[in-house]
Amino acid sequence: MRTSGKGTVLIVSIMALLLVGGTTWVIPAFGADVAKGKKVYADKCVGCHGEKGKGDGVGARMLSKKPIDYTDKKAMSKLTDEDMKRTVKQGKAPMPAWGTLLTDQEIDNVVAYIRTFNK
C-alpha cells in the first residue's frame, strides 16, 4: 500500500499522540450531550458518587463498598466508556442496575458527563 507524504505524516502524528504517556483522551460518544448527562447524574448518581464525583455522596456511607472516585485519573484511565455503560446498565454491587430506567442515550450522556470529572 502506498501513501502520500501527507498520509504518512498524518499516520505518524496520530501514532505519536497515542503514545504520549499518561495522557488519556476522552471523546464523548457520538451524539452524547454532557449537559443532559449532568442532569441524569444529579438525579440518579450524586447521592452516592457525590457532586464532584469523588464517591463521597451522602448515600456512600451506607454502602458496603465505596463508590468509585471519578476524579482518580489512574482508576478512570483503566475504564472504557463501554465498561462504564455496562456498569450503569447492569449494575455492579452495591450499585443498582439502571438499564431499565435509563435509555441508551441517557447512559451515553451520563458517561460523557462523568468523564468531565477527570479533565
PDB file of C-alpha atoms in Angstrom:
ATOM      1  CA  MET A   1       0.000   0.000   0.000  1.00  0.00           C
ATOM      2  CA  ARG A   2       1.381   3.366  -0.981  1.00  0.00           C
ATOM      3  CA  THR A   3       0.688   6.502   0.955  1.00  0.00           C
ATOM      4  CA  SER A   4       1.369  10.098   0.079  1.00  0.00           C
ATOM      5  CA  GLY A   5       3.737  12.187   2.135  1.00  0.00           C
ATOM      6  CA  LYS A   6       0.763  13.860   3.804  1.00  0.00           C
ATOM      7  CA  GLY A   7      -0.760  10.464   4.603  1.00  0.00           C
ATOM      8  CA  THR A   8       2.474   9.283   6.199  1.00  0.00           C
ATOM      9  CA  VAL A   9       2.751  12.448   8.280  1.00  0.00           C
ATOM     10  CA  LEU A  10      -0.841  12.012   9.437  1.00  0.00           C
ATOM     11  CA  ILE A  11      -0.278   8.383  10.440  1.00  0.00           C
ATOM     12  CA  VAL A  12       2.947   9.214  12.298  1.00  0.00           C
ATOM     13  CA  SER A  13       1.259  12.159  14.037  1.00  0.00           C
ATOM     14  CA  ILE A  14      -1.629  10.008  15.206  1.00  0.00           C
ATOM     15  CA  MET A  15       0.743   7.300  16.455  1.00  0.00           C
ATOM     16  CA  ALA A  16       2.803   9.875  18.356  1.00  0.00           C
ATOM     17  CA  LEU A  17      -0.288  11.296  20.004  1.00  0.00           C
ATOM     18  CA  LEU A  18      -1.432   7.836  21.021  1.00  0.00           C
ATOM     19  CA  LEU A  19       1.937   7.092  22.584  1.00  0.00           C
ATOM     20  CA  VAL A  20       2.034  10.197  24.778  1.00  0.00           C
ATOM     21  CA  GLY A  21       2.465   8.663  28.225  1.00  0.00           C
ATOM     22  CA  GLY A  22      -0.049   9.332  30.951  1.00  0.00           C
ATOM     23  CA  THR A  23      -2.453  11.209  28.718  1.00  0.00           C
ATOM     24  CA  THR A  24      -5.996   9.997  28.408  1.00  0.00           C
ATOM     25  CA  TRP A  25      -8.128  11.405  25.675  1.00  0.00           C
ATOM     26  CA  VAL A  26     -11.810  11.340  26.256  1.00  0.00           C
ATOM     27  CA  ILE A  27     -14.116  11.996  23.364  1.00  0.00           C
ATOM     28  CA  PRO A  28     -17.816  11.837  24.216  1.00  0.00           C
ATOM     29  CA  ALA A  29     -19.744   9.124  22.435  1.00  0.00           C
ATOM     30  CA  PHE A  30     -21.185  10.342  19.149  1.00  0.00           C
ATOM     31  CA  GLY A  31     -24.270  12.364  19.963  1.00  0.00           C
ATOM     32  CA  ALA A  32     -23.665  12.382  23.735  1.00  0.00           C
ATOM     33  CA  ASP A  33     -24.892  15.514  25.486  1.00  0.00           C
ATOM     34  CA  VAL A  34     -22.830  16.418  28.547  1.00  0.00           C
ATOM     35  CA  ALA A  35     -25.422  18.929  29.814  1.00  0.00           C
ATOM     36  CA  LYS A  36     -28.166  16.304  29.718  1.00  0.00           C
ATOM     37  CA  GLY A  37     -25.759  13.819  31.329  1.00  0.00           C
ATOM     38  CA  LYS A  38     -25.235  16.276  34.185  1.00  0.00           C
ATOM     39  CA  LYS A  39     -29.000  16.255  34.825  1.00  0.00           C
ATOM     40  CA  VAL A  40     -29.118  12.441  34.869  1.00  0.00           C
ATOM     41  CA  TYR A  41     -26.103  12.394  37.192  1.00  0.00           C
ATOM     42  CA  ALA A  42     -27.763  14.892  39.556  1.00  0.00           C
ATOM     43  CA  ASP A  43     -30.923  12.784  39.615  1.00  0.00           C
ATOM     44  CA  LYS A  44     -29.521   9.266  39.785  1.00  0.00           C
ATOM     45  CA  CYS A  45     -25.831   9.315  40.764  1.00  0.00           C
ATOM     46  CA  VAL A  46     -24.973  12.231  43.028  1.00  0.00           C
ATOM     47  CA  GLY A  47     -26.418  10.551  46.129  1.00  0.00           C
ATOM     48  CA  CYS A  48     -23.606   8.003  46.212  1.00  0.00           C
ATOM     49  CA  HIS A  49     -20.942   9.382  43.871  1.00  0.00           C
ATOM     50  CA  GLY A  50     -21.112  12.949  45.214  1.00  0.00           C
ATOM     51  CA  GLU A  51     -21.437  16.318  43.498  1.00  0.00           C
ATOM     52  CA  LYS A  52     -17.822  16.359  42.395  1.00  0.00           C
ATOM     53  CA  GLY A  53     -17.627  12.640  41.576  1.00  0.00           C
ATOM     54  CA  LYS A  54     -15.334  11.683  44.457  1.00  0.00           C
ATOM     55  CA  GLY A  55     -17.510   8.791  45.674  1.00  0.00           C
ATOM     56  CA  ASP A  56     -18.438  10.756  48.790  1.00  0.00           C
ATOM     57  CA  GLY A  57     -22.177  11.286  48.403  1.00  0.00           C
ATOM     58  CA  VAL A  58     -24.383  11.044  51.480  1.00  0.00           C
ATOM     59  CA  GLY A  59     -25.536   7.559  50.458  1.00  0.00           C
ATOM     60  CA  ALA A  60     -21.963   6.286  50.141  1.00  0.00           C
ATOM     61  CA  ARG A  61     -21.696   5.943  53.921  1.00  0.00           C
ATOM     62  CA  MET A  62     -24.325   3.219  53.918  1.00  0.00           C
ATOM     63  CA  LEU A  63     -22.707   1.108  51.213  1.00  0.00           C
ATOM     64  CA  SER A  64     -20.573  -1.969  51.747  1.00  0.00           C
ATOM     65  CA  LYS A  65     -18.091  -0.681  49.142  1.00  0.00           C
ATOM     66  CA  LYS A  66     -17.125   2.939  48.469  1.00  0.00           C
ATOM     67  CA  PRO A  67     -18.232   4.204  45.041  1.00  0.00           C
ATOM     68  CA  ILE A  68     -15.501   4.840  42.504  1.00  0.00           C
ATOM     69  CA  ASP A  69     -13.820   8.230  42.626  1.00  0.00           C
ATOM     70  CA  TYR A  70     -14.362   9.658  39.144  1.00  0.00           C
ATOM     71  CA  THR A  71     -11.596  12.206  39.739  1.00  0.00           C
ATOM     72  CA  ASP A  72      -8.975   9.440  40.132  1.00  0.00           C
ATOM     73  CA  LYS A  73      -7.195   9.654  36.772  1.00  0.00           C
ATOM     74  CA  LYS A  74      -5.370   6.352  37.194  1.00  0.00           C
ATOM     75  CA  ALA A  75      -8.515   4.374  38.017  1.00  0.00           C
ATOM     76  CA  MET A  76     -10.598   6.090  35.363  1.00  0.00           C
ATOM     77  CA  SER A  77      -7.977   5.592  32.639  1.00  0.00           C
ATOM     78  CA  LYS A  78      -8.498   1.837  33.038  1.00  0.00           C
ATOM     79  CA  LEU A  79     -12.232   2.107  32.295  1.00  0.00           C
ATOM     80  CA  THR A  80     -13.512   2.367  28.757  1.00  0.00           C
ATOM     81  CA  ASP A  81     -16.795   4.076  28.025  1.00  0.00           C
ATOM     82  CA  GLU A  82     -18.188   0.629  27.206  1.00  0.00           C
ATOM     83  CA  ASP A  83     -17.146  -0.612  30.677  1.00  0.00           C
ATOM     84  CA  MET A  84     -18.918   2.331  32.259  1.00  0.00           C
ATOM     85  CA  LYS A  85     -22.055   1.914  30.149  1.00  0.00           C
ATOM     86  CA  ARG A  86     -22.227  -1.773  31.054  1.00  0.00           C
ATOM     87  CA  THR A  87     -21.898  -0.955  34.758  1.00  0.00           C
ATOM     88  CA  VAL A  88     -24.641   1.675  34.564  1.00  0.00           C
ATOM     89  CA  LYS A  89     -26.931  -0.701  32.668  1.00  0.00           C
ATOM     90  CA  GLN A  90     -26.279  -3.896  34.620  1.00  0.00           C
ATOM     91  CA  GLY A  91     -25.133  -2.523  37.957  1.00  0.00           C
ATOM     92  CA  LYS A  92     -22.140  -3.687  39.977  1.00  0.00           C
ATOM     93  CA  ALA A  93     -22.644  -4.351  43.665  1.00  0.00           C
ATOM     94  CA  PRO A  94     -23.537  -2.282  45.536  1.00  0.00           C
ATOM     95  CA  MET A  95     -24.582  -0.061  42.579  1.00  0.00           C
ATOM     96  CA  PRO A  96     -28.011  -0.912  41.182  1.00  0.00           C
ATOM     97  CA  ALA A  97     -28.707  -1.520  37.508  1.00  0.00           C
ATOM     98  CA  TRP A  98     -30.165   1.488  35.714  1.00  0.00           C
ATOM     99  CA  GLY A  99     -30.679  -0.187  32.328  1.00  0.00           C
ATOM    100  CA  THR A 100     -34.436  -0.450  32.696  1.00  0.00           C
ATOM    101  CA  LEU A 101     -34.820   3.134  33.909  1.00  0.00           C
ATOM    102  CA  LEU A 102     -32.438   4.967  31.581  1.00  0.00           C
ATOM    103  CA  THR A 103     -32.328   4.958  27.794  1.00  0.00           C
ATOM    104  CA  ASP A 104     -29.101   4.159  25.948  1.00  0.00           C
ATOM    105  CA  GLN A 105     -28.860   7.855  25.057  1.00  0.00           C
ATOM    106  CA  GLU A 106     -29.204   8.897  28.710  1.00  0.00           C
ATOM    107  CA  ILE A 107     -26.478   6.414  29.622  1.00  0.00           C
ATOM    108  CA  ASP A 108     -24.197   7.800  26.877  1.00  0.00           C
ATOM    109  CA  ASN A 109     -24.914  11.304  28.186  1.00  0.00           C
ATOM    110  CA  VAL A 110     -24.126  10.476  31.813  1.00  0.00           C
ATOM    111  CA  VAL A 111     -20.907   8.659  30.858  1.00  0.00           C
ATOM    112  CA  ALA A 112     -19.838  11.735  28.866  1.00  0.00           C
ATOM    113  CA  TYR A 113     -20.583  13.903  31.911  1.00  0.00           C
ATOM    114  CA  ILE A 114     -18.710  11.563  34.271  1.00  0.00           C
ATOM    115  CA  ARG A 115     -15.650  11.893  32.026  1.00  0.00           C
ATOM    116  CA  THR A 116     -15.631  15.661  32.714  1.00  0.00           C
ATOM    117  CA  PHE A 117     -14.601  14.966  36.327  1.00  0.00           C
ATOM    118  CA  ASN A 118     -11.257  13.795  35.043  1.00  0.00           C
ATOM    119  CA  LYS A 119     -10.237  16.706  32.830  1.00  0.00           C
TER     120      LYS A 119
END
